[in-house]
Amino acid sequence: MFITFEGMDGAGKTTQIRLLQERLEKAGERVAVTREPGGNALAEKIRALLLDPESEMDPLTEAYLYAAARAEHVRRVILPALQRGETVLCDRYLDSSLAYQGYGRGLGEETVRRINAQAVAGCLPDRTYLLRVPEEAAARRVGARGQRDRIESAGEAFLRRVEAGFCRLAEREPARILAVDASGTAEEIARRIAEDVAKLQTRETGKA
């Protein structure tokens, strides 16, 4: 299975990925954990450029760089792991581009989908967990990390457009995207996600 985690910075994606990885591995599954932008050496170099607070770029350039990193990531990390029978847990994927560049930067969802069409090569998540927390809580968590990266520093209006974009995507694809209230304890959130993954696994086993 290919499972992605989305949401604003500070929503707790890293924690939930780690907790789900631990649960799945205890159950005997092979798990690959990765992230976007990044995932391999070349994509990580593109990540550094994209998140560098000193980098200045046009929104279209930004969208193409994210797609380039994704093309590398899909072909060299995600697809090979899936072909080996591993469950892939990914911190951000295509939905982030749709929300951040499509809605946040104003490029439009369809423009960003077209840019990424060949990059994803038809590799789409079986399930996406959209972690949602109050804006103030997310801001506190991001602030506690220290210096903000280029995207985190884009301003409140930009981040609100991104959040609205994520909500719109979830409304359009309820069969794939599960919005999760991430304001509770990490353990409570992890339990809900694990229960949903178990249901998905049962469904997939039934298909087989």
mmCIF file of C-alpha atoms in Angstrom:
data_model
loop_
_atom_site.group_PDB
_atom_site.id
_atom_site.type_symbol
_atom_site.label_atom_id
_atom_site.label_comp_id
_atom_site.label_asym_id
_atom_site.label_seq_id
_atom_site.Cartn_x
_atom_site.Cartn_y
_atom_site.Cartn_z
ATOM 1 C CA MET A 1 0.000 0.000 0.000
ATOM 2 C CA PHE A 2 1.017 3.590 -0.654
ATOM 3 C CA ILE A 3 -0.023 5.905 2.185
ATOM 4 C CA THR A 4 0.640 9.641 2.302
ATOM 5 C CA PHE A 5 0.368 12.176 5.104
ATOM 6 C CA GLU A 6 -0.606 15.752 4.362
ATOM 7 C CA GLY A 7 -1.375 18.925 6.270
ATOM 8 C CA MET A 8 0.125 22.207 7.313
ATOM 9 C CA ASP A 9 3.574 22.353 8.882
ATOM 10 C CA GLY A 10 3.221 21.645 12.579
ATOM 11 C CA ALA A 11 0.299 19.235 12.149
ATOM 12 C CA GLY A 12 2.295 16.263 13.453
ATOM 13 C CA LYS A 13 2.891 14.298 10.243
ATOM 14 C CA THR A 14 6.362 13.088 11.225
ATOM 15 C CA THR A 15 5.132 11.756 14.564
ATOM 16 C CA GLN A 16 2.179 9.913 13.046
ATOM 17 C CA ILE A 17 4.316 8.356 10.321
ATOM 18 C CA ARG A 18 6.747 7.069 12.937
ATOM 19 C CA LEU A 19 3.950 5.620 15.085
ATOM 20 C CA LEU A 20 2.292 3.904 12.121
ATOM 21 C CA GLN A 21 5.640 2.531 10.972
ATOM 22 C CA GLU A 22 6.195 1.021 14.419
ATOM 23 C CA ARG A 23 2.747 -0.595 14.444
ATOM 24 C CA LEU A 24 3.116 -2.066 10.965
ATOM 25 C CA GLU A 25 6.617 -3.393 11.588
ATOM 26 C CA LYS A 26 5.503 -5.020 14.831
ATOM 27 C CA ALA A 27 2.847 -6.792 12.762
ATOM 28 C CA GLY A 28 5.594 -8.149 10.509
ATOM 29 C CA GLU A 29 5.196 -5.806 7.560
ATOM 30 C CA ARG A 30 8.027 -4.311 5.580
ATOM 31 C CA VAL A 31 7.753 -0.538 5.590
ATOM 32 C CA ALA A 32 9.510 2.180 3.602
ATOM 33 C CA VAL A 33 9.353 5.708 5.034
ATOM 34 C CA THR A 34 10.144 8.655 2.808
ATOM 35 C CA ARG A 35 9.321 12.326 2.293
ATOM 36 C CA GLU A 36 8.768 15.069 -0.258
ATOM 37 C CA PRO A 37 10.465 16.984 -1.522
ATOM 38 C CA GLY A 38 13.315 14.534 -1.102
ATOM 39 C CA GLY A 39 13.600 10.803 -0.683
ATOM 40 C CA ASN A 40 16.887 10.266 -2.491
ATOM 41 C CA ALA A 41 20.137 12.166 -3.036
ATOM 42 C CA LEU A 42 19.103 14.232 -6.054
ATOM 43 C CA ALA A 43 15.620 15.034 -4.761
ATOM 44 C CA GLU A 44 17.126 16.111 -1.416
ATOM 45 C CA LYS A 45 19.338 18.616 -3.261
ATOM 46 C CA ILE A 46 16.229 20.053 -4.930
ATOM 47 C CA ARG A 47 14.576 20.165 -1.482
ATOM 48 C CA ALA A 48 17.440 22.239 -0.093
ATOM 49 C CA LEU A 49 17.025 24.746 -2.912
ATOM 50 C CA LEU A 50 13.242 24.930 -2.538
ATOM 51 C CA LEU A 51 13.282 25.464 1.230
ATOM 52 C CA ASP A 52 16.300 27.774 1.415
ATOM 53 C CA PRO A 53 15.049 31.114 2.835
ATOM 54 C CA GLU A 54 17.568 32.868 0.575
ATOM 55 C CA SER A 55 16.147 31.337 -2.611
ATOM 56 C CA GLU A 56 13.906 33.563 -4.712
ATOM 57 C CA MET A 57 11.908 32.028 -7.541
ATOM 58 C CA ASP A 58 8.802 32.436 -9.621
ATOM 59 C CA PRO A 59 5.834 30.284 -8.509
ATOM 60 C CA LEU A 60 5.951 28.373 -11.801
ATOM 61 C CA THR A 61 9.643 27.612 -11.292
ATOM 62 C CA GLU A 62 8.786 26.377 -7.797
ATOM 63 C CA ALA A 63 6.064 24.077 -9.142
ATOM 64 C CA TYR A 64 8.367 22.569 -11.755
ATOM 65 C CA LEU A 65 11.130 21.978 -9.195
ATOM 66 C CA TYR A 66 8.714 20.126 -6.918
ATOM 67 C CA ALA A 67 7.593 18.034 -9.898
ATOM 68 C CA ALA A 68 11.211 17.287 -10.855
ATOM 69 C CA ALA A 69 11.985 16.080 -7.332
ATOM 70 C CA ARG A 70 8.801 13.992 -7.423
ATOM 71 C CA ALA A 71 9.683 12.345 -10.741
ATOM 72 C CA GLU A 72 13.011 11.239 -9.278
ATOM 73 C CA HIS A 73 11.398 10.127 -6.034
ATOM 74 C CA VAL A 74 8.638 8.081 -7.667
ATOM 75 C CA ARG A 75 10.930 6.209 -10.024
ATOM 76 C CA ARG A 76 13.851 5.571 -7.695
ATOM 77 C CA VAL A 77 12.162 5.163 -4.308
ATOM 78 C CA ILE A 78 8.380 4.741 -4.238
ATOM 79 C CA LEU A 79 7.724 2.402 -7.175
ATOM 80 C CA PRO A 80 10.690 0.099 -6.391
ATOM 81 C CA ALA A 81 9.514 -0.210 -2.763
ATOM 82 C CA LEU A 82 5.959 -1.027 -3.833
ATOM 83 C CA GLN A 83 7.272 -3.591 -6.308
ATOM 84 C CA ARG A 84 9.189 -5.246 -3.444
ATOM 85 C CA GLY A 85 5.901 -5.604 -1.565
ATOM 86 C CA GLU A 86 6.625 -2.895 0.996
ATOM 87 C CA THR A 87 4.109 -0.472 2.468
ATOM 88 C CA VAL A 88 5.237 3.066 1.631
ATOM 89 C CA LEU A 89 4.592 5.891 4.099
ATOM 90 C CA CYS A 90 5.309 9.288 2.587
ATOM 91 C CA ASP A 91 5.433 12.696 4.280
ATOM 92 C CA ARG A 92 3.735 14.880 1.621
ATOM 93 C CA TYR A 93 3.088 14.067 -2.032
ATOM 94 C CA LEU A 94 1.084 15.455 -4.957
ATOM 95 C CA ASP A 95 -1.638 16.961 -2.753
ATOM 96 C CA SER A 96 0.937 19.299 -1.227
ATOM 97 C CA SER A 97 1.796 20.676 -4.648
ATOM 98 C CA LEU A 98 -1.882 21.148 -5.437
ATOM 99 C CA ALA A 99 -2.443 22.972 -2.140
ATOM 100 C CA TYR A 100 0.763 25.011 -1.920
ATOM 101 C CA GLN A 101 1.428 25.889 -5.553
ATOM 102 C CA GLY A 102 -2.081 25.476 -6.960
ATOM 103 C CA TYR A 103 -3.966 27.333 -4.242
ATOM 104 C CA GLY A 104 -1.291 29.042 -2.157
ATOM 105 C CA ARG A 105 0.691 30.479 -5.080
ATOM 106 C CA GLY A 106 -2.394 30.906 -7.243
ATOM 107 C CA LEU A 107 -1.254 28.767 -10.180
ATOM 108 C CA GLY A 108 -4.509 26.811 -10.158
ATOM 109 C CA GLU A 109 -5.099 23.167 -9.362
ATOM 110 C CA GLU A 110 -5.350 22.021 -12.979
ATOM 111 C CA THR A 111 -2.092 23.736 -13.958
ATOM 112 C CA VAL A 112 -0.249 21.949 -11.164
ATOM 113 C CA ARG A 113 -1.886 18.624 -12.052
ATOM 114 C CA ARG A 114 -0.681 18.987 -15.639
ATOM 115 C CA ILE A 115 2.862 19.799 -14.506
ATOM 116 C CA ASN A 116 2.887 16.666 -12.328
ATOM 117 C CA ALA A 117 1.107 14.269 -14.682
ATOM 118 C CA GLN A 118 4.269 12.644 -15.992
ATOM 119 C CA ALA A 119 6.140 13.031 -12.716
ATOM 120 C CA VAL A 120 3.766 10.771 -10.770
ATOM 121 C CA ALA A 121 3.588 8.200 -13.590
ATOM 122 C CA GLY A 122 0.147 7.100 -12.410
ATOM 123 C CA CYS A 123 1.483 6.346 -8.928
ATOM 124 C CA LEU A 124 -1.231 7.660 -6.597
ATOM 125 C CA PRO A 125 -1.833 6.943 -2.899
ATOM 126 C CA ASP A 126 -4.211 4.261 -1.687
ATOM 127 C CA ARG A 127 -4.938 6.472 1.322
ATOM 128 C CA THR A 128 -4.063 10.030 2.311
ATOM 129 C CA TYR A 129 -4.358 11.252 5.899
ATOM 130 C CA LEU A 130 -4.919 14.997 6.088
ATOM 131 C CA LEU A 131 -3.909 16.046 9.584
ATOM 132 C CA ARG A 132 -5.708 19.180 10.713
ATOM 133 C CA VAL A 133 -4.868 21.318 13.739
ATOM 134 C CA PRO A 134 -5.904 24.845 14.751
ATOM 135 C CA GLU A 135 -3.781 27.513 13.088
ATOM 136 C CA GLU A 136 -2.442 28.760 16.417
ATOM 137 C CA ALA A 137 -1.266 25.305 17.488
ATOM 138 C CA ALA A 138 0.512 24.686 14.190
ATOM 139 C CA ALA A 139 2.194 28.086 14.384
ATOM 140 C CA ARG A 140 3.460 27.343 17.901
ATOM 141 C CA ARG A 141 4.944 24.030 16.818
ATOM 142 C CA VAL A 142 6.651 25.555 13.787
ATOM 143 C CA GLY A 143 7.966 28.448 15.863
ATOM 144 C CA ALA A 144 9.461 26.046 18.396
ATOM 145 C CA ARG A 145 11.672 24.574 15.677
ATOM 146 C CA GLY A 146 13.632 27.805 15.258
ATOM 147 C CA GLN A 147 14.299 29.398 11.880
ATOM 148 C CA ARG A 148 11.457 29.041 9.380
ATOM 149 C CA ASP A 149 12.138 27.731 5.880
ATOM 150 C CA ARG A 150 11.149 29.567 2.691
ATOM 151 C CA ILE A 151 7.654 28.049 2.528
ATOM 152 C CA GLU A 152 6.918 28.509 6.231
ATOM 153 C CA SER A 153 7.896 32.175 5.871
ATOM 154 C CA ALA A 154 5.474 32.912 3.014
ATOM 155 C CA GLY A 155 2.958 34.676 5.264
ATOM 156 C CA GLU A 156 -0.386 34.025 6.935
ATOM 157 C CA ALA A 157 -2.526 34.819 3.884
ATOM 158 C CA PHE A 158 -0.568 32.291 1.825
ATOM 159 C CA LEU A 159 -0.901 29.608 4.492
ATOM 160 C CA ARG A 160 -4.643 30.189 4.787
ATOM 161 C CA ARG A 161 -5.016 29.667 1.032
ATOM 162 C CA VAL A 162 -3.037 26.441 1.355
ATOM 163 C CA GLU A 163 -5.262 25.204 4.192
ATOM 164 C CA ALA A 164 -8.362 26.027 2.155
ATOM 165 C CA GLY A 165 -6.833 24.113 -0.756
ATOM 166 C CA PHE A 166 -6.297 21.018 1.362
ATOM 167 C CA CYS A 167 -9.911 21.197 2.545
ATOM 168 C CA ARG A 168 -11.171 21.473 -1.015
ATOM 169 C CA LEU A 169 -9.125 18.457 -2.098
ATOM 170 C CA ALA A 170 -10.516 16.411 0.807
ATOM 171 C CA GLU A 171 -14.064 17.364 -0.118
ATOM 172 C CA ARG A 172 -13.503 16.290 -3.718
ATOM 173 C CA GLU A 173 -11.858 12.939 -2.931
ATOM 174 C CA PRO A 174 -13.463 11.570 0.247
ATOM 175 C CA ALA A 175 -12.791 7.969 -0.804
ATOM 176 C CA ARG A 176 -9.026 8.572 -0.663
ATOM 177 C CA ILE A 177 -8.422 11.525 1.650
ATOM 178 C CA LEU A 178 -9.359 11.107 5.298
ATOM 179 C CA ALA A 179 -9.294 14.348 7.287
ATOM 180 C CA VAL A 180 -8.061 13.653 10.824
ATOM 181 C CA ASP A 181 -8.475 15.975 13.797
ATOM 182 C CA ALA A 182 -4.861 16.138 14.968
ATOM 183 C CA SER A 183 -5.491 18.314 18.020
ATOM 184 C CA GLY A 184 -5.726 15.338 20.383
ATOM 185 C CA THR A 185 -2.894 13.266 21.826
ATOM 186 C CA ALA A 186 -0.467 11.588 19.436
ATOM 187 C CA GLU A 187 -1.593 8.172 20.697
ATOM 188 C CA GLU A 188 -5.293 8.901 20.068
ATOM 189 C CA ILE A 189 -4.591 10.070 16.533
ATOM 190 C CA ALA A 190 -2.319 7.098 15.859
ATOM 191 C CA ARG A 191 -5.021 4.688 17.042
ATOM 192 C CA ARG A 192 -7.583 6.146 14.649
ATOM 193 C CA ILE A 193 -5.154 5.978 11.743
ATOM 194 C CA ALA A 194 -4.140 2.400 12.581
ATOM 195 C CA GLU A 195 -7.792 1.320 12.689
ATOM 196 C CA ASP A 196 -8.384 2.832 9.269
ATOM 197 C CA VAL A 197 -5.271 1.175 7.827
ATOM 198 C CA ALA A 198 -6.477 -2.185 9.155
ATOM 199 C CA LYS A 199 -9.801 -1.693 7.355
ATOM 200 C CA LEU A 200 -7.972 -0.832 4.137
ATOM 201 C CA GLN A 201 -5.807 -3.921 4.434
ATOM 202 C CA THR A 202 -8.878 -6.112 4.932
ATOM 203 C CA ARG A 203 -10.479 -4.571 1.863
ATOM 204 C CA GLU A 204 -7.364 -5.133 -0.239
ATOM 205 C CA THR A 205 -7.091 -8.732 0.975
ATOM 206 C CA GLY A 206 -10.698 -9.299 -0.039
ATOM 207 C CA LYS A 207 -9.969 -8.017 -3.524
ATOM 208 C CA ALA A 208 -7.031 -10.402 -3.839
#
